[in-house]
Coordinates of C-alpha atoms in Angstrom, one line a residue:
M10 CA 42.3 45.4 -94.3
T11 CA 39.5 43.0 -94.9
D12 CA 39.1 41.7 -91.4
K13 CA 35.6 41.0 -90.0
S14 CA 34.1 44.1 -88.3
V15 CA 36.3 46.6 -90.1
P16 CA 34.2 48.7 -92.6
P17 CA 34.6 48.5 -96.4
W18 CA 36.1 51.9 -96.6
A19 CA 39.1 50.7 -94.7
N20 CA 39.9 47.8 -97.0
Q21 CA 42.8 49.7 -98.7
L22 CA 44.2 51.2 -95.6
S23 CA 46.8 50.3 -93.3
S24 CA 46.2 49.9 -89.7
T25 CA 48.0 53.2 -89.1
E26 CA 46.0 55.0 -91.7
F27 CA 42.9 53.6 -90.4
L28 CA 43.6 54.8 -86.8
A29 CA 44.6 58.2 -88.1
R30 CA 41.0 58.8 -89.1
E31 CA 40.1 58.4 -85.4
P32 CA 37.2 55.9 -86.0
R33 CA 34.7 55.1 -83.3
L34 CA 32.7 52.1 -82.3
A35 CA 29.8 53.3 -84.5
D36 CA 32.0 53.0 -87.6
L37 CA 32.5 49.4 -87.2
G38 CA 30.3 46.2 -87.9
T39 CA 29.1 43.0 -86.2
P40 CA 30.2 40.6 -84.9
L41 CA 32.8 42.6 -83.1
L42 CA 35.4 41.7 -80.5
V43 CA 36.4 44.8 -78.5
L44 CA 39.2 45.2 -75.8
D45 CA 38.7 48.1 -73.4
E46 CA 42.2 49.9 -73.2
E47 CA 41.3 51.5 -69.8
I48 CA 40.8 48.0 -68.2
V49 CA 43.8 46.4 -69.9
A50 CA 46.1 49.1 -68.5
A51 CA 44.5 48.7 -65.1
N52 CA 44.8 44.8 -65.1
L53 CA 48.5 45.2 -66.1
A54 CA 49.1 47.6 -63.3
E55 CA 47.2 45.4 -60.8
F56 CA 49.0 42.2 -61.5
A57 CA 52.4 44.0 -61.6
R58 CA 51.8 45.5 -58.2
W59 CA 50.8 42.0 -56.8
T60 CA 53.7 40.2 -58.1
A61 CA 56.2 42.9 -56.9
A62 CA 54.5 43.0 -53.5
H63 CA 55.2 39.2 -53.2
G64 CA 58.7 39.3 -54.7
F65 CA 57.8 37.0 -57.5
D66 CA 58.7 37.1 -61.2
L67 CA 56.0 37.0 -63.8
E68 CA 56.5 35.2 -67.1
P69 CA 52.9 35.4 -68.4
H70 CA 51.4 33.0 -70.7
G71 CA 51.5 34.6 -74.2
K72 CA 49.1 31.9 -75.7
T73 CA 46.2 33.8 -74.1
T74 CA 46.6 36.7 -76.6
M75 CA 49.2 35.7 -79.1
A76 CA 49.5 39.5 -79.6
P77 CA 53.2 40.7 -79.5
I78 CA 52.0 44.3 -78.8
L79 CA 50.5 43.1 -75.6
W80 CA 53.6 40.9 -74.8
Q81 CA 55.7 44.0 -75.0
R82 CA 53.5 45.8 -72.7
Q83 CA 53.7 42.9 -70.2
L84 CA 57.5 43.1 -70.4
D85 CA 57.5 46.9 -69.9
A86 CA 55.4 46.3 -66.8
G87 CA 58.0 44.1 -65.4
A88 CA 57.7 40.6 -66.7
T89 CA 60.9 38.7 -67.0
A90 CA 59.9 36.4 -70.0
I91 CA 56.9 35.5 -72.0
T92 CA 55.6 32.0 -71.7
V93 CA 54.4 30.1 -74.7
A94 CA 53.0 26.5 -75.3
N95 CA 54.7 25.1 -78.3
Y96 CA 57.3 25.4 -81.2
P97 CA 55.1 27.5 -83.4
Q98 CA 54.5 30.0 -80.6
L99 CA 58.3 30.0 -79.7
R100 CA 58.9 31.1 -83.3
V101 CA 56.5 34.0 -83.2
A102 CA 58.0 35.2 -79.8
V103 CA 61.6 35.0 -81.1
A104 CA 60.5 36.8 -84.3
A105 CA 58.8 39.6 -82.3
G106 CA 62.1 40.1 -80.3
V107 CA 61.1 38.6 -77.0
P108 CA 64.4 38.3 -75.1
H109 CA 63.5 35.4 -72.8
V110 CA 60.9 32.8 -74.0
H111 CA 59.6 30.2 -71.5
V112 CA 58.2 27.2 -73.4
A113 CA 55.9 25.5 -70.8
N114 CA 56.0 22.1 -72.6
V115 CA 58.3 19.6 -74.1
V116 CA 59.6 20.3 -77.5
A117 CA 60.4 17.0 -79.1
D118 CA 60.3 17.7 -82.8
P119 CA 63.9 17.5 -84.2
A120 CA 63.4 20.1 -86.8
A121 CA 62.2 22.5 -83.9
L122 CA 65.3 21.7 -81.9
A123 CA 67.6 22.3 -84.9
W124 CA 65.9 25.6 -85.4
L125 CA 66.4 26.4 -81.7
A126 CA 70.0 25.6 -81.9
G127 CA 70.4 28.0 -84.7
A128 CA 68.4 30.8 -82.9
L129 CA 70.4 30.5 -79.7
A130 CA 73.7 30.7 -81.9
D131 CA 72.4 33.7 -83.9
D132 CA 71.4 35.7 -80.8
A133 CA 73.7 35.8 -77.8
D134 CA 71.0 37.5 -75.8
L135 CA 68.2 35.1 -76.4
Q136 CA 67.3 32.9 -73.5
V137 CA 64.8 30.0 -73.9
T138 CA 63.5 27.8 -71.1
L139 CA 62.1 24.3 -71.9
W140 CA 60.4 21.7 -69.7
A141 CA 61.2 18.0 -69.2
D142 CA 59.1 15.4 -67.4
G143 CA 61.0 12.2 -68.4
L144 CA 64.2 10.8 -69.7
G145 CA 62.7 10.6 -73.1
A146 CA 62.4 14.5 -73.2
V147 CA 66.0 14.8 -72.2
D148 CA 67.1 12.2 -74.8
A149 CA 65.2 14.3 -77.5
Y150 CA 66.9 17.5 -76.3
E151 CA 70.4 16.0 -76.3
A152 CA 69.9 14.5 -79.8
G153 CA 68.3 17.6 -81.3
L154 CA 70.8 20.1 -79.8
A155 CA 73.9 18.0 -80.3
G156 CA 76.8 20.3 -81.3
A157 CA 74.9 23.4 -80.3
S158 CA 77.1 26.2 -79.1
R159 CA 74.9 26.7 -76.2
G160 CA 71.6 25.1 -75.0
P161 CA 68.5 26.0 -73.1
N162 CA 67.5 26.0 -69.5
V163 CA 65.4 23.1 -68.6
L164 CA 62.9 22.9 -65.8
V165 CA 61.8 19.5 -64.5
E166 CA 58.0 19.2 -64.6
L167 CA 56.2 17.5 -61.8
G168 CA 52.8 16.2 -62.6
G169 CA 50.7 13.7 -60.8
P170 CA 48.2 10.7 -61.4
G171 CA 45.5 11.7 -63.7
G172 CA 47.1 15.0 -64.6
R173 CA 48.6 16.1 -67.8
T174 CA 52.2 15.9 -68.6
G175 CA 54.8 15.9 -65.7
A176 CA 56.7 13.1 -63.8
R177 CA 54.2 11.1 -61.8
S178 CA 56.3 11.1 -58.5
I179 CA 59.0 13.2 -56.9
E180 CA 61.3 10.3 -57.1
D181 CA 60.9 10.0 -61.0
A182 CA 61.3 13.8 -61.3
V183 CA 64.6 13.7 -59.3
V184 CA 66.1 11.2 -61.7
V185 CA 65.1 13.6 -64.7
G186 CA 66.7 16.5 -62.8
E187 CA 70.0 14.5 -62.2
R188 CA 70.2 13.7 -65.8
I189 CA 69.7 17.3 -66.9
A190 CA 72.3 18.4 -64.5
A191 CA 74.8 15.9 -66.0
S192 CA 74.1 17.0 -69.5
S193 CA 76.8 18.9 -71.6
V194 CA 74.1 20.8 -73.6
L195 CA 71.3 21.4 -71.1
R196 CA 71.3 23.5 -67.9
L197 CA 69.1 22.5 -65.0
G198 CA 67.2 25.6 -64.3
G199 CA 64.7 24.6 -61.7
V200 CA 61.3 22.9 -61.3
T201 CA 58.0 23.6 -62.5
G202 CA 54.3 22.5 -63.0
Y203 CA 50.7 23.3 -63.5
E204 CA 48.4 23.1 -60.4
G205 CA 45.4 24.0 -62.5
A206 CA 45.5 20.4 -64.0
F207 CA 44.3 19.0 -60.5
A208 CA 41.4 21.3 -59.6
H209 CA 38.8 23.4 -61.4
H210 CA 36.9 25.0 -58.4
D211 CA 37.7 27.0 -55.4
D212 CA 36.0 25.1 -52.6
P213 CA 38.1 23.9 -49.7
A214 CA 38.7 20.5 -51.1
S215 CA 39.9 21.8 -54.3
L216 CA 42.2 24.3 -52.8
A217 CA 43.6 21.5 -50.6
V218 CA 44.4 19.6 -53.7
V219 CA 46.3 22.5 -55.2
D220 CA 48.1 23.1 -52.0
G221 CA 49.3 19.5 -51.8
Y222 CA 50.6 19.7 -55.3
L223 CA 52.5 22.8 -54.6
E224 CA 54.0 21.3 -51.5
N225 CA 55.3 18.3 -53.6
L226 CA 56.8 20.9 -56.1
L227 CA 58.6 22.6 -53.2
E228 CA 59.9 19.2 -51.9
L229 CA 61.2 18.4 -55.5
H230 CA 63.1 21.7 -55.5
R231 CA 64.7 20.8 -52.1
R232 CA 65.7 17.3 -53.4
L233 CA 67.4 18.9 -56.5
R234 CA 69.2 21.7 -54.7
P235 CA 72.5 19.8 -54.7
H236 CA 72.4 19.7 -58.5
Y237 CA 71.8 23.4 -59.1
D238 CA 74.7 25.6 -60.3
D239 CA 75.1 29.2 -59.2
G240 CA 72.9 30.8 -61.9
R241 CA 69.2 31.7 -61.7
I242 CA 67.1 28.8 -60.3
V243 CA 63.2 29.0 -60.6
V244 CA 60.3 27.3 -58.9
S245 CA 57.5 28.1 -61.5
A246 CA 53.8 27.5 -61.0
G247 CA 50.5 29.7 -61.0
G248 CA 48.0 29.9 -63.8
S249 CA 45.3 32.5 -63.6
A250 CA 43.1 30.6 -61.1
Y251 CA 45.4 29.7 -58.1
F252 CA 48.1 32.2 -57.9
D253 CA 47.0 32.9 -54.3
R254 CA 47.9 29.5 -53.4
V255 CA 51.4 29.7 -54.9
A256 CA 51.9 32.8 -52.7
A257 CA 50.8 30.8 -49.6
V258 CA 52.8 27.7 -50.3
L259 CA 55.9 28.8 -52.3
G260 CA 56.2 32.3 -50.9
G261 CA 58.9 31.3 -48.6
V262 CA 61.1 29.4 -50.9
D263 CA 64.8 29.9 -50.6
N264 CA 67.6 30.0 -53.1
A265 CA 65.2 30.3 -56.0
R266 CA 62.9 32.8 -57.7
V267 CA 59.2 32.0 -57.6
V268 CA 57.9 32.4 -61.3
V269 CA 54.1 32.7 -61.9
R270 CA 52.9 32.2 -65.5
S271 CA 49.4 33.7 -65.2
G272 CA 48.4 34.8 -68.6
A273 CA 44.6 35.6 -68.5
Y274 CA 44.9 38.4 -66.1
I275 CA 45.6 41.0 -68.9
I276 CA 42.1 40.4 -70.4
H277 CA 40.4 38.4 -67.6
D278 CA 36.7 37.5 -68.3
D279 CA 33.0 37.5 -67.4
G280 CA 32.8 33.8 -66.9
F281 CA 35.3 31.1 -65.7
Y282 CA 38.1 33.4 -64.4
R283 CA 35.7 35.8 -62.9
G284 CA 34.4 33.0 -60.7
I285 CA 37.7 31.3 -59.7
T286 CA 40.5 34.0 -59.7
P287 CA 41.5 34.8 -56.2
T288 CA 40.0 38.3 -56.2
G289 CA 37.6 37.2 -53.4
R290 CA 40.0 34.9 -51.5
M291 CA 42.9 37.1 -50.5
A292 CA 43.1 40.6 -49.1
D293 CA 45.7 41.9 -51.4
A294 CA 44.5 40.2 -54.6
P295 CA 44.7 42.2 -57.9
A296 CA 41.4 43.8 -58.7
L297 CA 40.8 42.3 -62.2
R298 CA 38.0 43.1 -64.5
S299 CA 37.1 41.7 -68.0
A300 CA 38.5 43.8 -70.8
M301 CA 36.8 42.0 -73.5
H302 CA 33.3 41.8 -75.0
V303 CA 31.6 41.1 -78.3
W304 CA 29.0 43.1 -80.0
A305 CA 26.4 41.2 -82.1
R306 CA 23.4 42.3 -84.1
V307 CA 19.8 40.9 -83.8
I308 CA 19.0 39.2 -87.1
S309 CA 15.7 37.4 -86.2
R310 CA 13.0 37.1 -83.8
P311 CA 11.4 33.9 -85.1
E312 CA 9.2 33.0 -82.2
P313 CA 8.2 34.5 -78.8
G314 CA 11.1 34.8 -76.4
L315 CA 13.9 33.8 -79.0
V316 CA 16.3 36.0 -80.6
L317 CA 19.0 35.0 -83.1
L318 CA 22.3 37.0 -83.2
D319 CA 25.0 37.2 -85.9
V320 CA 27.7 35.7 -83.7
G321 CA 28.7 32.1 -83.1
K322 CA 31.4 29.6 -82.6
R323 CA 33.7 31.3 -85.1
D324 CA 33.7 34.4 -83.0
V325 CA 33.1 33.7 -79.3
S326 CA 34.3 31.1 -76.7
F327 CA 32.0 28.3 -75.7
D328 CA 34.3 25.8 -73.9
E329 CA 34.1 27.4 -70.3
G330 CA 30.5 28.6 -70.5
L331 CA 28.5 30.4 -73.0
P332 CA 28.4 34.2 -73.5
E333 CA 26.2 36.4 -71.2
P334 CA 23.9 39.3 -72.3
Q335 CA 24.9 42.5 -70.7
L336 CA 23.7 45.5 -72.8
A337 CA 21.5 46.4 -75.8
A338 CA 21.6 49.5 -78.0
P339 CA 19.8 50.5 -81.2
T340 CA 22.9 50.6 -83.1
L341 CA 26.7 50.4 -82.5
G342 CA 27.8 53.6 -80.6
G343 CA 24.1 54.3 -79.6
P344 CA 22.9 54.7 -76.1
S345 CA 22.9 51.4 -74.3
R346 CA 20.6 49.8 -71.6
P347 CA 21.0 46.8 -69.4
L348 CA 19.8 43.6 -71.0
T349 CA 18.5 40.5 -69.2
G350 CA 18.5 37.1 -70.9
E351 CA 20.5 34.0 -71.5
I352 CA 22.4 32.5 -74.4
T353 CA 21.4 28.9 -74.6
A354 CA 23.3 27.8 -77.6
V355 CA 25.8 28.8 -80.4
N356 CA 26.1 27.5 -83.8
D357 CA 29.0 28.4 -86.3
Q358 CA 27.6 31.8 -87.1
H359 CA 24.4 32.1 -84.8
A360 CA 23.8 32.7 -81.1
F361 CA 20.4 31.8 -79.6
L362 CA 19.3 34.4 -77.0
R363 CA 16.4 33.7 -74.9
I364 CA 14.5 36.9 -73.4
A365 CA 11.3 37.7 -72.0
D366 CA 8.6 38.1 -74.7
D367 CA 8.1 41.8 -74.0
T368 CA 11.8 42.7 -74.1
P369 CA 12.1 45.7 -76.6
L370 CA 14.7 44.1 -78.8
A371 CA 14.3 44.5 -82.6
V372 CA 16.0 43.2 -85.7
G373 CA 19.0 45.5 -86.4
D374 CA 19.6 46.2 -82.6
V375 CA 22.9 45.3 -81.0
V376 CA 23.7 43.3 -78.0
R377 CA 26.8 43.3 -75.9
L378 CA 27.9 39.9 -74.7
G379 CA 30.3 39.2 -71.9
L380 CA 32.7 36.3 -72.6
S381 CA 34.5 33.5 -70.7
H382 CA 38.1 32.2 -71.2
P383 CA 40.1 34.7 -73.1
C384 CA 42.3 32.0 -74.5
T385 CA 39.5 30.7 -76.9
V386 CA 38.2 34.0 -77.8
L387 CA 41.2 35.8 -79.2
D388 CA 42.2 32.9 -81.3
K389 CA 39.1 33.6 -83.5
W390 CA 40.3 37.0 -84.4
R391 CA 43.3 38.0 -86.4
T392 CA 42.7 41.6 -85.7
V393 CA 41.4 42.7 -82.4
V394 CA 39.8 46.2 -82.0
T395 CA 40.9 48.2 -78.8
V396 CA 38.8 51.1 -77.8
A397 CA 39.6 53.9 -75.3
D398 CA 37.1 53.0 -72.6
G399 CA 33.6 51.7 -71.9
S400 CA 31.6 54.6 -73.0
D401 CA 28.8 54.1 -75.5
N402 CA 30.7 55.2 -78.6
P403 CA 34.5 55.1 -77.7
R404 CA 37.4 56.0 -80.1
V405 CA 39.3 53.1 -81.6
V406 CA 42.8 53.4 -80.3
D407 CA 44.5 50.3 -81.7
L408 CA 44.2 47.2 -83.9
L409 CA 46.0 44.3 -82.4
A410 CA 47.4 41.6 -84.6
T411 CA 47.3 38.0 -83.3
Y412 CA 49.5 35.1 -84.4
F413 CA 47.6 31.9 -83.5

């Protein structure tokens, strides 16, 4: 192993050999992304409890972690599929043995569809779900899957003006659904969409926009009901920000399974999702906590009130807020203390930490940073260290491989 943060003495070791030595946080280097196993397990259990209580199916978005080890834990906790965003991620999921892969997107590449036809033919137990938001997508599927022994489930995606993909009206979406139902290679599996494309806050006006979109999705489902077969039909929505509104609006749907695709819950964060996830909006919301943070080392105090850390855009997210300082310690694994300050900028390999002039923070000390948006944190690490808990010098219990 030659991954960042792993010590040189581990270079010739496999992950299994490395873990057998029972390393601790103090054995690693900075910059260092850490997942807290105790919190990961709690988040898994909390979201499984919530979906079961509402009678929903969970098909979590695997793009958050792209870590098959975590996908399997989600499946073991009751998830009915793993969701991915594109053809490369679909291939990773199939190679990892995921039995049902939900692709929350259109796959229009002829080579990808030819591969999919072969994968479905080779594995009778493999199920794949795709999205279609227009007749062009249906045309691509029928051309790319022509002659396939069996085809995928296809969900009609409803969008809206100014949104991302998705049919721009219920009427347009009905036409797409009718075309899928008439196809000899595709199966109409239900309706879907992403409410998070239309709101980014949890104020009453934003929640009303989300509710309106979900009500339209429900109406689309009702309009397509005559075209469904007797198999499993789904109404799918729900990212990691508004799954409470999915429960409120779609919870009473009949003749279909409500499928939520929340993916960030397993890691959560100390930024965007902490502020918008429904924990404070509903009585039975899952009590989620951030399982990720980064340790960085002080490498310079070039002027009063400014500290430079050895972490940057190659290591941390910056698209949904900058990292937040949380703790400081004399060294990794040493006794930590609360730290007050602000990260004001990140370069490729540096972070600018502003603190009070008299803050006792010296070159060589380490700082723990809370992070926002796990999707754009984990993609910067091909090996992610998991530690047992949040103690000062926890044991390393796993090394997760990611496949971004």
